[in-house]
Coordinates of C-alpha atoms in Angstrom, one line a residue:
Chain A
X1 CA 108.1 37.7 -6.4
X2 CA 105.0 39.4 -8.0
X3 CA 103.4 42.6 -6.7
X4 CA 100.2 40.8 -5.6
X5 CA 102.2 38.9 -3.0
X6 CA 103.1 42.0 -1.1
X7 CA 100.3 44.5 -1.9
X8 CA 97.8 45.6 0.6
X9 CA 94.2 44.7 -0.3
X10 CA 91.8 47.6 -0.8
X11 CA 89.7 48.2 2.3
X12 CA 88.2 51.6 1.4
X13 CA 87.9 54.1 -1.4
X14 CA 86.6 57.5 -2.3
X15 CA 84.0 58.6 -4.9
X16 CA 84.8 61.5 -7.2
X17 CA 81.6 63.3 -5.9
X18 CA 82.7 63.1 -2.2
X19 CA 83.6 66.4 -0.6
X20 CA 87.1 66.9 0.7
X21 CA 85.5 67.0 4.2
X22 CA 84.2 63.5 3.9
X23 CA 87.4 62.4 2.2
X24 CA 89.5 63.4 5.1
X25 CA 87.2 61.6 7.5
X26 CA 87.8 58.4 5.4
X27 CA 91.5 59.0 5.3
X28 CA 91.6 59.4 9.1
X29 CA 89.5 56.2 9.8
X30 CA 90.7 53.8 7.1
X31 CA 92.9 51.2 8.9
X32 CA 96.3 50.2 7.5
X33 CA 98.7 47.9 9.3
X34 CA 96.3 47.8 12.2
X35 CA 96.3 51.5 12.7
X36 CA 93.7 54.1 11.6
X37 CA 94.9 56.7 9.2
X38 CA 96.2 56.5 5.6
X39 CA 97.9 59.2 3.5
X40 CA 96.1 58.3 0.3
X41 CA 93.0 56.6 -1.1
X42 CA 92.0 55.5 -4.5
X43 CA 89.0 57.2 -6.2
X44 CA 86.6 54.8 -7.9
X45 CA 83.6 55.8 -10.1
X46 CA 80.2 54.2 -9.7
X47 CA 81.2 51.4 -12.0
X48 CA 84.1 50.6 -9.7
X49 CA 86.7 51.8 -12.1
X50 CA 89.8 53.7 -10.9
X51 CA 89.5 57.4 -11.9
X52 CA 92.1 59.0 -9.5
X53 CA 94.0 59.0 -6.3
X54 CA 93.7 61.5 -3.5
X55 CA 96.6 61.9 -1.1
X56 CA 97.3 64.2 1.8
X57 CA 99.4 66.3 -0.6
X58 CA 96.4 66.8 -2.9
X59 CA 94.4 67.9 0.2
X60 CA 97.1 70.5 1.1
X61 CA 97.4 71.6 -2.6
X62 CA 93.6 72.2 -2.5
X63 CA 94.1 74.7 0.3
X64 CA 96.9 76.5 -1.5
X65 CA 95.6 79.0 -4.1
X66 CA 97.0 78.4 -7.6
X67 CA 98.2 81.9 -7.9
X68 CA 100.6 81.6 -5.0
X69 CA 104.3 81.2 -5.7
X70 CA 107.3 81.2 -3.4
X71 CA 107.6 85.0 -3.8
X72 CA 104.0 85.7 -2.8
X73 CA 103.6 83.0 -0.1
X74 CA 106.3 84.8 1.9
X75 CA 103.9 87.8 2.1
X76 CA 100.9 85.8 3.2
X77 CA 99.1 86.9 6.3
X78 CA 98.6 85.0 9.5
X79 CA 95.5 82.8 9.2
X80 CA 95.6 82.6 5.4
X81 CA 96.0 78.8 5.3
X82 CA 93.1 78.3 7.7
X83 CA 90.9 80.7 5.7
X84 CA 91.7 79.0 2.4
X85 CA 91.1 75.6 4.0
X86 CA 87.6 76.7 5.1
X87 CA 86.9 77.8 1.6
X88 CA 87.7 74.4 0.0
X89 CA 86.2 72.0 2.6
X90 CA 83.0 71.4 0.6
X91 CA 84.7 71.2 -2.8
X92 CA 84.7 67.8 -4.5
X93 CA 87.3 65.2 -4.6
X94 CA 87.2 65.1 -8.4
X95 CA 88.6 68.7 -8.6
X96 CA 91.7 67.9 -6.6
X97 CA 92.5 64.2 -7.0
X98 CA 95.5 63.4 -9.2
X99 CA 94.1 62.0 -12.4
X100 CA 97.4 60.9 -13.8
X101 CA 97.0 57.2 -13.2
X102 CA 100.2 55.3 -12.6
X103 CA 99.2 51.7 -11.9
X104 CA 100.7 48.2 -12.1
X105 CA 99.1 44.9 -13.1
X106 CA 98.9 42.4 -10.3
X107 CA 101.5 40.1 -11.8
X108 CA 104.0 42.9 -12.3
X109 CA 107.6 42.1 -11.2
X110 CA 108.8 44.0 -8.2
X111 CA 111.6 45.7 -10.2
X112 CA 108.9 47.3 -12.4
X113 CA 107.1 48.6 -9.3
X114 CA 110.3 49.9 -7.7
X115 CA 111.3 51.7 -10.9
X116 CA 107.9 53.3 -11.4
X117 CA 107.8 54.5 -7.8
X118 CA 111.1 56.2 -8.1
X119 CA 110.9 57.5 -11.6
X120 CA 107.4 58.9 -11.1
X121 CA 108.1 60.1 -7.6
X122 CA 105.1 58.2 -6.2
X123 CA 104.4 56.9 -2.7
X124 CA 101.9 54.2 -3.7
X125 CA 100.7 52.4 -6.8
X126 CA 97.2 51.0 -7.3
X127 CA 97.4 47.4 -8.4
X128 CA 94.9 46.3 -11.2
X129 CA 93.7 42.8 -12.0
X130 CA 93.0 41.5 -15.5
X131 CA 89.6 43.3 -15.6
X132 CA 91.3 46.6 -14.8
X133 CA 89.8 46.6 -11.3
X134 CA 91.8 47.9 -8.4
X135 CA 92.6 44.9 -6.1
X136 CA 95.2 46.5 -3.9
X137 CA 97.8 49.1 -3.3
X138 CA 101.6 48.7 -3.1
X139 CA 103.4 51.3 -1.0
X140 CA 107.0 52.4 -1.4
X141 CA 107.4 51.0 2.1
X142 CA 106.4 47.5 1.0
X143 CA 109.1 47.4 -1.6
X144 CA 111.6 48.9 0.9
X145 CA 110.7 46.1 3.3
X146 CA 111.5 43.5 0.6
X147 CA 114.9 45.2 -0.1
X148 CA 115.8 45.7 3.5
X149 CA 114.9 42.1 4.4
X150 CA 117.3 40.9 1.7
X151 CA 120.0 43.1 3.2
X152 CA 119.4 41.7 6.7
X153 CA 119.3 38.1 5.4
X154 CA 122.8 38.4 4.0
X155 CA 126.0 38.0 6.0
X156 CA 127.2 41.1 7.7
X157 CA 129.2 43.3 5.3
X158 CA 132.9 43.4 5.9
X159 CA 134.6 46.7 5.3
Chain B
X1 CA 107.0 98.8 -53.7
X2 CA 107.6 95.8 -56.0
X3 CA 106.6 95.6 -59.6
X4 CA 104.7 92.4 -58.8
X5 CA 102.2 94.2 -56.5
X6 CA 101.5 96.9 -59.1
X7 CA 100.5 94.5 -61.8
X8 CA 96.8 93.7 -62.1
X9 CA 95.7 90.5 -60.3
X10 CA 95.7 87.3 -62.5
X11 CA 92.8 85.1 -61.4
X12 CA 94.7 81.9 -62.4
X13 CA 95.1 78.6 -60.6
X14 CA 97.9 79.9 -58.5
X15 CA 95.7 82.7 -57.3
X16 CA 92.9 80.4 -56.3
X17 CA 95.3 77.9 -54.6
X18 CA 96.9 80.6 -52.5
X19 CA 93.5 82.2 -51.7
X20 CA 92.1 78.9 -50.6
X21 CA 95.0 78.2 -48.3
X22 CA 94.6 81.7 -46.8
X23 CA 90.8 81.4 -46.3
X24 CA 90.9 77.8 -45.0
X25 CA 93.8 78.6 -42.6
X26 CA 92.1 81.7 -41.2
X27 CA 88.8 79.7 -40.9
X28 CA 90.4 77.0 -38.9
X29 CA 92.3 79.6 -36.7
X30 CA 89.0 81.3 -36.0
X31 CA 87.2 78.0 -35.3
X32 CA 89.9 77.0 -32.8
X33 CA 89.5 73.4 -33.9
X34 CA 93.3 73.0 -34.3
X35 CA 95.9 75.1 -32.4
X36 CA 96.6 78.3 -34.3
X37 CA 100.3 77.8 -34.5
X38 CA 99.9 74.4 -36.1
X39 CA 97.5 75.8 -38.6
X40 CA 99.8 78.7 -39.5
X41 CA 102.9 76.4 -39.9
X42 CA 100.9 74.0 -42.1
X43 CA 99.4 76.8 -44.2
X44 CA 102.9 78.3 -44.7
X45 CA 104.4 75.0 -45.7
X46 CA 101.6 74.5 -48.2
X47 CA 102.4 77.9 -49.7
X48 CA 106.0 76.6 -50.2
X49 CA 105.2 73.0 -51.2
X50 CA 102.7 74.2 -53.9
X51 CA 105.2 76.7 -55.2
X52 CA 103.1 79.8 -54.4
X53 CA 106.3 81.1 -52.8
X54 CA 109.8 79.7 -53.0
X55 CA 111.8 79.3 -49.9
X56 CA 114.0 82.3 -50.7
X57 CA 111.0 84.6 -50.9
X58 CA 109.5 83.2 -47.7
X59 CA 112.7 83.4 -45.7
X60 CA 114.6 86.3 -47.1
X61 CA 112.3 88.8 -48.9
X62 CA 110.7 91.5 -46.8
X63 CA 107.6 91.9 -49.0
X64 CA 106.6 88.2 -49.1
X65 CA 108.3 86.5 -46.2
X66 CA 108.8 86.4 -42.5
X67 CA 109.2 89.7 -40.8
X68 CA 112.3 89.0 -38.8
X69 CA 112.1 92.5 -37.1
X70 CA 108.9 91.3 -35.4
X71 CA 110.3 87.9 -34.5
X72 CA 113.6 89.1 -33.1
X73 CA 112.0 92.1 -31.2
X74 CA 109.7 89.6 -29.5
X75 CA 112.5 87.1 -28.8
X76 CA 114.6 89.9 -27.3
X77 CA 111.9 91.3 -25.1
X78 CA 110.7 87.8 -24.0
X79 CA 114.3 86.9 -23.0
X80 CA 114.7 90.1 -20.9
X81 CA 111.4 89.6 -19.2
X82 CA 112.1 85.9 -18.5
X83 CA 115.3 86.9 -16.8
X84 CA 113.5 89.7 -14.8
X85 CA 110.5 87.8 -13.7
X86 CA 112.1 85.7 -10.9
X87 CA 113.6 88.8 -9.3
X88 CA 110.3 89.6 -7.7
X89 CA 110.2 93.2 -9.1
X90 CA 106.7 92.9 -10.4
X91 CA 105.3 91.6 -7.1
X92 CA 107.2 94.4 -5.3
X93 CA 105.6 97.0 -7.6
X94 CA 102.1 95.5 -7.1
X95 CA 102.3 95.1 -3.4
X96 CA 103.8 98.6 -3.0
X97 CA 101.0 100.1 -5.0
X98 CA 98.3 98.3 -3.1
X99 CA 99.9 99.8 0.1
X100 CA 100.0 103.2 -1.5
X101 CA 96.3 102.7 -2.1
X102 CA 96.0 102.3 1.7
X103 CA 94.5 98.8 1.1
X104 CA 91.2 100.4 -0.1
X105 CA 89.6 98.0 -2.7
X106 CA 88.5 100.7 -5.0
X107 CA 91.8 102.6 -5.0
X108 CA 93.6 99.3 -5.5
X109 CA 91.5 98.6 -8.6
X110 CA 92.3 102.1 -10.0
X111 CA 96.0 101.9 -9.2
X112 CA 96.3 98.4 -10.5
X113 CA 94.7 99.5 -13.7
X114 CA 97.3 102.3 -14.0
X115 CA 100.2 100.0 -13.2
X116 CA 98.9 97.4 -15.7
X117 CA 98.5 100.1 -18.4
X118 CA 102.0 101.5 -17.8
X119 CA 103.7 98.0 -17.6
X120 CA 101.9 96.8 -20.7
X121 CA 103.1 99.8 -22.6
X122 CA 106.7 98.6 -21.9
X123 CA 106.1 94.8 -21.9
X124 CA 103.7 92.8 -23.9
X125 CA 100.1 92.6 -22.6
X126 CA 100.1 88.9 -21.9
X127 CA 103.3 89.1 -19.8
X128 CA 101.8 92.0 -18.0
X129 CA 98.6 90.3 -17.0
X130 CA 100.5 87.1 -16.2
X131 CA 102.6 89.2 -13.7
X132 CA 99.8 91.3 -12.2
X133 CA 97.0 88.7 -12.0
X134 CA 98.5 86.4 -9.3
X135 CA 99.2 89.4 -7.0
X136 CA 95.7 90.7 -7.7
X137 CA 94.1 87.3 -6.7
X138 CA 96.3 87.4 -3.6
X139 CA 95.3 90.9 -2.6
X140 CA 91.6 90.2 -3.3
X141 CA 91.8 87.1 -1.0
X142 CA 93.4 89.3 1.7
X143 CA 90.6 91.9 1.3
X144 CA 87.9 89.2 0.8
X145 CA 86.6 90.9 -2.4
X146 CA 85.6 89.3 -5.7
X147 CA 88.7 89.4 -7.9
X148 CA 86.8 89.1 -11.2
X149 CA 86.1 92.8 -11.8
X150 CA 89.8 93.5 -11.0
X151 CA 91.0 90.9 -13.5
X152 CA 88.7 92.1 -16.2
X153 CA 89.8 95.8 -15.7
X154 CA 93.4 94.7 -15.8
X155 CA 93.0 92.9 -19.1
X156 CA 91.2 96.0 -20.4
X157 CA 93.9 98.3 -19.0
X158 CA 96.6 96.2 -20.6
X159 CA 95.0 96.4 -24.0
X160 CA 94.6 100.1 -23.7
X161 CA 98.1 100.7 -22.2
X162 CA 99.8 98.5 -24.8
X163 CA 98.4 100.7 -27.6
X164 CA 100.7 103.5 -26.5
X165 CA 104.0 102.2 -27.7
X166 CA 105.8 100.3 -30.5
X167 CA 106.5 97.4 -28.2
X168 CA 103.2 97.5 -26.2
X169 CA 101.2 95.2 -28.4
X170 CA 102.0 92.9 -31.4
X171 CA 99.9 94.9 -33.9
X172 CA 102.1 97.9 -33.2
X173 CA 105.2 95.9 -33.6
X174 CA 104.0 94.6 -36.9
X175 CA 102.8 98.0 -38.1
X176 CA 106.1 99.7 -37.1
X177 CA 108.1 97.1 -39.0
X178 CA 106.1 97.4 -42.2
X179 CA 105.8 101.2 -42.1
X180 CA 109.3 101.7 -40.8
X181 CA 107.9 103.8 -37.9
X182 CA 110.0 104.5 -34.8
X183 CA 109.3 104.1 -31.1
X184 CA 109.1 107.9 -30.8
X185 CA 106.5 108.0 -33.7
X186 CA 104.2 105.8 -31.6
X187 CA 104.8 107.9 -28.4
X188 CA 104.1 111.1 -30.3
X189 CA 101.0 109.9 -32.1
X190 CA 99.4 107.3 -29.9
X191 CA 100.6 108.0 -26.3
X192 CA 98.5 111.2 -26.0
X193 CA 95.3 109.5 -26.8
X194 CA 96.1 106.5 -24.7
X195 CA 96.7 108.8 -21.7
X196 CA 93.2 110.3 -22.3
X197 CA 91.8 106.8 -22.5
X198 CA 93.5 105.6 -19.3
X199 CA 92.1 108.7 -17.5
X200 CA 88.6 107.8 -18.8
X201 CA 89.0 104.2 -17.8
X202 CA 89.9 105.2 -14.2
X203 CA 86.8 107.4 -14.2
X204 CA 84.7 104.5 -15.4
X205 CA 86.1 102.3 -12.6
X206 CA 85.4 105.0 -10.0
X207 CA 81.8 105.5 -11.2
X208 CA 81.0 101.8 -11.6
X209 CA 82.7 100.3 -8.6
X210 CA 82.4 103.0 -5.8
X211 CA 79.2 101.6 -4.5
X212 CA 80.3 98.0 -4.8
X213 CA 83.6 97.6 -3.2
X214 CA 83.9 97.6 0.6
X215 CA 86.3 96.1 3.0
X216 CA 86.9 96.2 6.7
X217 CA 89.8 98.0 8.4
X218 CA 90.9 94.6 9.8
X219 CA 91.3 93.2 6.2
X220 CA 92.9 96.4 5.0
X221 CA 95.5 95.9 7.7
X222 CA 96.5 92.6 6.1
X223 CA 97.6 94.5 3.0
X224 CA 99.3 97.3 4.9
X225 CA 101.2 94.7 6.9
X226 CA 102.7 93.1 3.9
X227 CA 106.4 93.7 3.4
X228 CA 106.9 94.1 -0.3
X229 CA 110.7 93.8 0.1
X230 CA 110.2 90.2 1.0
X231 CA 109.1 89.6 -2.6
X232 CA 112.5 90.6 -3.9
X233 CA 114.4 87.3 -4.2
X234 CA 117.5 88.5 -6.0
X235 CA 118.4 92.1 -5.4
X236 CA 121.6 91.9 -7.5
X237 CA 119.9 90.5 -10.5
X238 CA 117.1 93.1 -10.0
X239 CA 119.6 95.9 -10.3
X240 CA 121.1 94.4 -13.4
X241 CA 117.7 93.9 -14.9
X242 CA 116.7 97.5 -14.2
X243 CA 119.9 98.7 -15.8
X244 CA 119.4 96.7 -18.9
X245 CA 115.7 97.7 -19.1
X246 CA 116.8 101.4 -18.9
X247 CA 119.4 100.8 -21.6
X248 CA 116.8 99.1 -23.8
X249 CA 114.2 101.9 -23.3
X250 CA 116.8 104.5 -24.1
X251 CA 117.7 102.5 -27.1
X252 CA 114.1 102.5 -28.2
X253 CA 113.7 106.2 -27.6
X254 CA 116.7 106.9 -29.8
X255 CA 116.7 104.0 -32.3
X256 CA 115.5 106.2 -35.1
X257 CA 118.2 108.8 -34.6
X258 CA 120.8 106.1 -34.1
X259 CA 119.7 104.1 -37.1
X260 CA 119.0 100.9 -35.2
X261 CA 116.0 98.8 -35.8
X262 CA 114.0 98.1 -32.5
X263 CA 114.8 94.4 -32.9
X264 CA 118.5 95.3 -32.7
X265 CA 118.0 97.1 -29.5
X266 CA 115.9 94.3 -27.9
X267 CA 118.4 91.6 -29.0
X268 CA 121.3 93.7 -27.6
X269 CA 119.4 94.0 -24.3
X270 CA 118.7 90.3 -24.2
X271 CA 122.4 89.4 -24.9
X272 CA 123.6 91.9 -22.3
X273 CA 121.2 90.7 -19.5
X274 CA 122.0 87.0 -20.3
X275 CA 125.7 87.9 -19.9
X276 CA 125.2 89.9 -16.7
X277 CA 123.0 87.2 -15.2
X278 CA 126.0 84.8 -15.3
X279 CA 123.7 82.0 -16.0
X280 CA 125.4 78.8 -17.0
X281 CA 122.2 77.3 -18.3
X282 CA 120.6 79.7 -20.8
X283 CA 118.5 76.9 -22.2
X284 CA 115.7 77.1 -19.6
X285 CA 115.5 80.9 -20.1
X286 CA 115.4 80.5 -23.8
X287 CA 112.9 77.6 -23.5
X288 CA 110.5 80.0 -21.7
X289 CA 110.3 82.1 -24.8
X290 CA 106.8 81.7 -26.2
X291 CA 107.9 79.7 -29.3
X292 CA 104.3 78.8 -30.2
X293 CA 103.5 82.6 -30.6
X294 CA 106.6 83.1 -32.7
X295 CA 105.9 80.2 -34.9
X296 CA 102.4 81.5 -35.3
X297 CA 103.9 84.8 -36.6
X298 CA 106.3 83.0 -38.9
X299 CA 103.5 80.9 -40.4
X300 CA 101.2 83.8 -40.8
X301 CA 103.8 86.0 -42.5
X302 CA 104.4 83.3 -45.1
X303 CA 100.7 82.7 -45.7
X304 CA 100.2 86.5 -46.1
X305 CA 103.3 86.6 -48.4
X306 CA 101.6 84.0 -50.6
X307 CA 98.4 86.0 -51.0
X308 CA 100.3 89.2 -51.5
X309 CA 102.3 87.5 -54.3
X310 CA 99.3 86.2 -56.2
X311 CA 97.6 89.6 -55.9
X312 CA 94.7 88.8 -53.6
X313 CA 95.7 91.6 -51.2
X314 CA 96.1 94.0 -54.2
X315 CA 92.6 93.1 -55.4
X316 CA 91.2 93.7 -51.9
X317 CA 92.9 97.1 -51.7
X318 CA 91.4 98.1 -55.0
X319 CA 88.0 97.1 -53.7
X320 CA 88.6 99.0 -50.5
X321 CA 89.5 102.1 -52.5
X322 CA 86.4 101.7 -54.6
X323 CA 84.3 101.7 -51.5
X324 CA 86.0 104.8 -49.9
X325 CA 86.5 106.6 -53.3
X326 CA 89.9 107.6 -52.1
X327 CA 88.5 109.7 -49.3
X328 CA 91.2 109.4 -46.6
X329 CA 89.1 110.7 -43.7
X330 CA 86.5 108.1 -44.6
X331 CA 89.1 105.4 -45.0
X332 CA 90.6 106.3 -41.6
X333 CA 87.3 106.0 -39.9
X334 CA 86.3 102.9 -41.7
X335 CA 89.7 101.3 -40.9
X336 CA 89.4 102.3 -37.2
X337 CA 86.0 100.9 -36.7
X338 CA 86.4 97.9 -38.9
X339 CA 89.6 97.0 -37.2
X340 CA 88.1 97.4 -33.8
X341 CA 85.1 95.2 -34.6
X342 CA 87.3 92.6 -36.4
X343 CA 89.8 92.5 -33.5
X344 CA 87.0 92.0 -31.0
X345 CA 85.9 88.8 -32.9
X346 CA 89.2 87.5 -34.3
X347 CA 92.8 87.5 -33.2
X348 CA 94.3 90.9 -34.1
X349 CA 97.6 89.4 -35.1
X350 CA 96.4 87.7 -38.3
X351 CA 94.1 90.7 -38.9
X352 CA 97.0 93.2 -38.8
X353 CA 99.3 90.9 -40.8
X354 CA 96.7 91.0 -43.6
X355 CA 95.9 94.8 -43.3
X356 CA 99.5 95.9 -43.4
X357 CA 100.3 94.9 -47.0
X358 CA 96.8 96.0 -48.0
X359 CA 97.4 99.5 -46.8
X360 CA 100.8 99.6 -48.4
X361 CA 99.2 98.4 -51.7
X362 CA 96.5 101.0 -51.4
X363 CA 99.2 103.7 -50.8
X364 CA 101.0 102.5 -53.9
X365 CA 97.8 103.1 -55.9
X366 CA 97.1 106.5 -54.4
X367 CA 100.6 107.8 -54.8
X368 CA 102.2 105.8 -57.7
X369 CA 105.1 108.3 -58.0
X370 CA 106.3 107.7 -54.4
X371 CA 108.4 104.8 -53.2
X372 CA 110.1 103.7 -50.0
X373 CA 109.7 105.7 -46.8
X374 CA 108.2 108.6 -48.8
X375 CA 105.3 106.2 -49.7
X376 CA 105.1 104.3 -46.4
X377 CA 105.1 107.5 -44.4
X378 CA 103.2 109.7 -46.8
X379 CA 101.7 112.4 -44.6
X380 CA 98.2 111.5 -45.8
X381 CA 98.9 107.8 -45.1
X382 CA 100.0 108.2 -41.5
X383 CA 96.5 108.6 -40.0
X384 CA 95.7 105.2 -41.5
X385 CA 98.5 103.5 -39.6
X386 CA 97.3 105.1 -36.4
X387 CA 93.7 104.2 -37.1
X388 CA 94.8 100.6 -37.7
X389 CA 96.8 100.5 -34.5
X390 CA 94.1 102.0 -32.4
X391 CA 91.4 99.9 -33.9
X392 CA 93.3 96.6 -33.7
X393 CA 94.6 97.2 -30.1
X394 CA 91.4 98.7 -28.6
X395 CA 89.1 96.3 -30.4
X396 CA 90.6 93.5 -28.3
X397 CA 88.6 94.7 -25.3
X398 CA 85.3 94.0 -27.1
X399 CA 84.9 90.4 -26.2
X400 CA 86.5 87.8 -24.0
X401 CA 88.2 86.2 -27.0
X402 CA 89.3 89.6 -28.5
X403 CA 92.8 89.7 -27.0
X404 CA 95.3 87.2 -25.6
X405 CA 95.3 89.2 -22.3
X406 CA 91.6 88.5 -21.8
X407 CA 92.0 84.8 -22.5
X408 CA 94.8 84.7 -20.0
X409 CA 92.9 86.3 -17.1
X410 CA 89.9 84.1 -17.8
X411 CA 92.2 81.0 -17.7
X412 CA 93.8 82.1 -14.4
X413 CA 90.5 82.9 -12.8
X414 CA 89.1 79.5 -13.9
X415 CA 92.1 77.7 -12.4
X416 CA 91.2 79.5 -9.1
X417 CA 87.7 78.1 -9.4
X418 CA 86.2 81.4 -10.5
X419 CA 84.5 81.4 -13.9
X420 CA 84.3 84.6 -16.0
X421 CA 81.5 84.0 -18.4
X422 CA 81.5 85.4 -21.9
X423 CA 78.7 87.8 -21.0
X424 CA 80.3 89.0 -17.8
X425 CA 83.4 90.1 -19.8
X426 CA 81.1 91.5 -22.5
X427 CA 79.2 93.6 -20.0
X428 CA 82.4 95.5 -19.1
X429 CA 84.5 95.1 -22.3
X430 CA 82.1 96.1 -25.0
X431 CA 80.9 99.4 -23.6
X432 CA 84.6 100.3 -22.8
X433 CA 85.7 99.3 -26.2
X434 CA 83.0 101.4 -27.9
X435 CA 83.9 104.4 -25.6
X436 CA 87.6 104.1 -26.3
X437 CA 87.2 103.7 -30.0
X438 CA 84.8 106.7 -30.1
X439 CA 87.3 108.8 -28.3
X440 CA 90.0 107.6 -30.8
X441 CA 87.7 108.6 -33.6
X442 CA 87.4 112.1 -32.3
X443 CA 91.2 112.2 -31.7
X444 CA 92.0 111.0 -35.3
X445 CA 89.6 113.4 -36.8
X446 CA 90.7 116.4 -34.7
X447 CA 94.4 115.8 -34.9
X448 CA 94.8 114.7 -38.5
X449 CA 91.9 116.1 -40.4
X450 CA 90.9 119.3 -38.6
X451 CA 94.1 120.9 -37.4

């Protein structure tokens, strides 16, 4: 099976110039598997090329000051997260999106996708066509579904 | 003194090759087109490939090659600090002092400047600002004040504080090794003026920032409510680190009397703390040593060795003597101011690496009958070493690019979305540099030429 057979087609995307505020609105309203709400969106420039991915982790990271480490975060005051979140609401997607693009071509074998997801600790991979345009996203859950279906299709394991 | 240095310079092909390597390497380092470490290592290897120096000279001879005192002193101190960092000691000290300042923004700036100054006298400047800057940003967010003046003042305080001791700043480490000066020599000759400079710096902060820094009692309460003990992650390791640090500082204080080089003391401390830490994986601690800096030193030492061997440095020292006519007060003052201005514009490490052999060569010409320590520490030469140290360390405050500590705070602020422009740093740094160098001028003049 190729990745394009199981990927989810792109329904929405962000622009690098979007604010985090408008980005979270899109994340909350984009529909996936018939339910609104996604944990990540691809970021495309005005020419439609993939320039990054913004996930809920990136949004959280935006609210955590870079100077904070585990020693200092224990000393933080009540309300610090909320205060920091207010400060970054109007900053741009391009500042916080992850720019390290890990993608797969649409005819990539599933093994290559599974390996990339695990090795790179990713939750999702944008799928590119021959013109390097994003045509879909494959989620770790999609590959898990394939593997688990194979398990279930087998005879019950005897121990 | 070697017979090679005393012979007049031959302007032959070898001379021009070595001089070209030196000038081109320094030019690229200043332009920052290629990382300075890569330039230094390439320049050094060219000195070897083109037979300006042979490998034995570069690796094993004190006068032409790598100064292993400097390298191992830095390795030792970096290892100790890398082991201490995760204990949370530095966060503890910073939070504790912010609370001692009662959460008042102005008092915090003054007390942080003092803490930075004292810490950077004991650690290197870059480490100090790397430790203090995150806590500063944290406290400034708690108090809702602009952190930039704090960061700039800390960079400045670290450059001033680092001047006080042998281990405080790389120029001092290099000068100490070349001139065979002890830790206590630096304390005796530089610490007094640095204390004066720190007091002046605190006064400047008070005058400049009193009208600017305000914060509400509610915000101050946030700082007062912080429990600094929560920052301590590993109390056992903390005690071991403090013990080793005390041993090392005692070792430094008495290294002259005990006939140990400072690098021996630092390496002993590093070994001891590694052992006490019971770590099974020393490689991540050793990997955190700033190898690029050390290789920068290694490369520079070899490049300088090349131009010392071909006589460029000797030729420069003759020119310098011609300018100053052997007037040592004049030479001191020229050296102090020239070093300060040069270090404001270029990295003070390559600058001092060049000046050290130049001063030694000049001494050899002034007092040809002396050798060894008698020459290196000739009573009339000593003020020159102190002028070089004061100029090279304090000059770093002149511009944003003058010292590594400045570059580091700018980088940290930028990652936090706060840009420190060249001119914003300049507005604080340059007047303070001029003031501190002026005070040093008076100090050198009074202490070594009047009394």
